[in-house]
Coordinates of C-alpha atoms and ligand atoms in Angstrom, one line a residue:
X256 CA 0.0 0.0 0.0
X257 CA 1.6 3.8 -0.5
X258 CA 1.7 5.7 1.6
X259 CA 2.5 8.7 0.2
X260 CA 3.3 11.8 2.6
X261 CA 4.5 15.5 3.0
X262 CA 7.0 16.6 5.6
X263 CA 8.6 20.4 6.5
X264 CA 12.0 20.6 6.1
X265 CA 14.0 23.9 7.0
X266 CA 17.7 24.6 5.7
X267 CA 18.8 26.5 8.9
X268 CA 21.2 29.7 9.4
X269 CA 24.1 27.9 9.2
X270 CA 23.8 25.9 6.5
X271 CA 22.4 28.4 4.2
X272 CA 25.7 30.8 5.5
X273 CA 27.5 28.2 4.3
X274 CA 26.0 27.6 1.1
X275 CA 25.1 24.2 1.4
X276 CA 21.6 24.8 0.3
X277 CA 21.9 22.8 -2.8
X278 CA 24.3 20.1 -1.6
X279 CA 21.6 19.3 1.2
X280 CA 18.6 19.4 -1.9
X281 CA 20.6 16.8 -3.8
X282 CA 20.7 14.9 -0.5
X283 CA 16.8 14.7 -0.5
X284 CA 16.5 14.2 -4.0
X285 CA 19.2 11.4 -4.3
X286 CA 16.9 9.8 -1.3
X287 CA 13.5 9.9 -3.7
X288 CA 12.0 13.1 -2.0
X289 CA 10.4 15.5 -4.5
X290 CA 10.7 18.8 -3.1
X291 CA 7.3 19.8 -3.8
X292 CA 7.8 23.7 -2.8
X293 CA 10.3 25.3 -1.5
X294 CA 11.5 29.3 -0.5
X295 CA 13.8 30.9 1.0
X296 CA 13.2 33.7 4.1
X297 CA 13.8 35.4 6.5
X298 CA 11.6 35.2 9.2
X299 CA 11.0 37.5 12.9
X300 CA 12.3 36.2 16.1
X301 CA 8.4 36.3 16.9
X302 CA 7.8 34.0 14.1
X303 CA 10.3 31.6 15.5
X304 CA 8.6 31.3 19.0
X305 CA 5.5 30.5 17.6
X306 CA 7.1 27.9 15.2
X307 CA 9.0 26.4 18.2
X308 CA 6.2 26.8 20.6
X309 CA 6.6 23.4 21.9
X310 CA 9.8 24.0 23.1
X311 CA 9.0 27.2 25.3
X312 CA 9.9 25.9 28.6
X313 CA 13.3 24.8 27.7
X314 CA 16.4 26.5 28.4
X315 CA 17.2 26.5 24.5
X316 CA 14.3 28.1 23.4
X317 CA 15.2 31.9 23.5
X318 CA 18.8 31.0 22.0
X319 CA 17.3 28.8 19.8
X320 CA 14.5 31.3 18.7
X321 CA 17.4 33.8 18.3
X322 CA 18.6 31.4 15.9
X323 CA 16.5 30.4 13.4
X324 CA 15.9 34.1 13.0
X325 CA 19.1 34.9 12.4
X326 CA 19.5 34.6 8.7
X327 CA 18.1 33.3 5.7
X328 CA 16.6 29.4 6.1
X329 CA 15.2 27.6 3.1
X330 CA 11.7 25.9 4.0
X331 CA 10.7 23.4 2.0
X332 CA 7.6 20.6 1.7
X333 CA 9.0 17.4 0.9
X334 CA 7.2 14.5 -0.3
X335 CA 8.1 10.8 -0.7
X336 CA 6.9 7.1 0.9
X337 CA 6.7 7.5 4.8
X338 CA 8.2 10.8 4.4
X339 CA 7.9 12.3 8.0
X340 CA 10.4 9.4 9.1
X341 CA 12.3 8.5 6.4
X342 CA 13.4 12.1 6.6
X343 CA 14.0 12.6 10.5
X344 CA 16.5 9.1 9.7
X345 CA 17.9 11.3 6.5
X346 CA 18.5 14.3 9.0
X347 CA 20.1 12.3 12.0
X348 CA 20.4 12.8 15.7
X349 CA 19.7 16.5 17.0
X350 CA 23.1 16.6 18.0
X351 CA 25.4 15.9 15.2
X352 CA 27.5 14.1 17.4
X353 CA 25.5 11.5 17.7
X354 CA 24.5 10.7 14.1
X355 CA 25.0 8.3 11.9
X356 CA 27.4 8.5 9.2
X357 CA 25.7 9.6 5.9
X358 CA 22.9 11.4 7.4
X359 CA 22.9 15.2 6.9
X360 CA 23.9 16.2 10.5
X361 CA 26.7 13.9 10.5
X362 CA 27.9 15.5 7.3
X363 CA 27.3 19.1 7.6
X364 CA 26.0 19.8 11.3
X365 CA 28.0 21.8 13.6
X366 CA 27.0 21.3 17.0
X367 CA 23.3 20.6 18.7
X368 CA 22.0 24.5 18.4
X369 CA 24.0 24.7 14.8
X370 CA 22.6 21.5 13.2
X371 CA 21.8 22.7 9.9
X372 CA 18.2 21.1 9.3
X373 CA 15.0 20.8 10.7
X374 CA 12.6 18.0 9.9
X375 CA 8.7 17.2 11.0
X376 CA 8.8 14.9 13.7
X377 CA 4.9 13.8 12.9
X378 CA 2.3 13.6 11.0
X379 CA 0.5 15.9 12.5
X380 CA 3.2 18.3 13.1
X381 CA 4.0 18.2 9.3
X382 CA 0.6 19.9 8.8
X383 CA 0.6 22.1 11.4
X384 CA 4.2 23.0 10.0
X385 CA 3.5 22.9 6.1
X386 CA 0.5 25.8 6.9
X387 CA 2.8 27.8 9.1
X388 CA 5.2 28.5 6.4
X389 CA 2.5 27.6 3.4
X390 CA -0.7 29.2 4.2
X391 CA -2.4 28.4 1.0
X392 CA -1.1 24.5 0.3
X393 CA -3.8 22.3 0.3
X394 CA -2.7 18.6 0.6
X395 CA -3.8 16.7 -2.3
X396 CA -2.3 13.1 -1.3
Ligands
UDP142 N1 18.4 22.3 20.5 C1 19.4 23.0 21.2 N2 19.9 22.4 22.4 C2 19.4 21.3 22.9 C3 18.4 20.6 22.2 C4 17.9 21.2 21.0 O1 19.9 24.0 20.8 O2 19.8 20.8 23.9 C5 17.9 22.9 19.2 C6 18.4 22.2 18.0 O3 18.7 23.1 17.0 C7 17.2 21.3 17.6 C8 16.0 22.2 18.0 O4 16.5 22.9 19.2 O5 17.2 21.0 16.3 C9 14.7 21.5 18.3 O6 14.9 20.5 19.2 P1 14.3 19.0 19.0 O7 14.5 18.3 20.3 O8 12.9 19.2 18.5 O9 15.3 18.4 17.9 P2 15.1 18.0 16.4 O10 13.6 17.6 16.2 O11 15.4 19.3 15.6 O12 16.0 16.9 16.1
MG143 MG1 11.9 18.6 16.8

């Protein structure tokens, strides 16, 4: 059975400083994602609480929202079989320490905060995400 899905997937500060935007798209596309939209941004510190919401109460969150603001990010919908996980196991471990060779972390990450990417860790999320950053998608699949 397919099971066709679409996941949010952000090309953080860093990576995009260090133009590794399109080495990190080959990534997913080498992998079978489509990238089925895609932009890139800048977005307001406030933006980035409300994206990271979830992690308000953690002593991360304010550095962390600093972040993401930062500097340009690509965000991007990606869409492939299972695509929620088989792109959080394409990504790695938060901390690039800990993740496996040949994932994107591993390979480009620089340390837990600087990590490069961000990936949908659910279903659900991945909506919630794909219509913060993509008001008007509608999911067709
Ligand atoms: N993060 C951090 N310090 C930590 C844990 C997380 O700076 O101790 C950052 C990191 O950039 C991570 C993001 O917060 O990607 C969101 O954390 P989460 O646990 O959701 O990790 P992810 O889903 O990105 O792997
Ligand atoms: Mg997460």
């Amino acid at each position: 059975m397919s099971n066709i899905e679409q996941t949010l997937s952000i090309i953080k500060p860093d990576a995009v400083e260090r133009n590794l935007e399109n080495e990190i798209k080959e990534m997913f596309k080498i992998n079978g994602f489509t990238i089925l939209k895609e932009k890139k941004i800048q977005i307001e510190k406030s933006e980035a609480e409300k994206f990271y919401k979830v992690h308000e109460t953690k002593p991360f969150y304010n550095d962390l929202c600093t972040y993401l603001s930062s500097g340009p990010i690509v965000v991007m919908i990606l869409q492939k079989e299972n695509a929620v996980k088989r792109n959080r196991e394409l990504m790695g471990a938060t901390n690039p320490k800990d993740a496996d060779e040949g994932t994107i972390r591993k390979k480009y990450g620089i340390s837990i905060d600087k990590n490069s990417v961000h990936g949908s860790d659910s279903i659900d999320n991945a909506k919630i995400e794909i219509d913060f950053f993509f008001k008007d998608w509608k999911f067709l699949i």
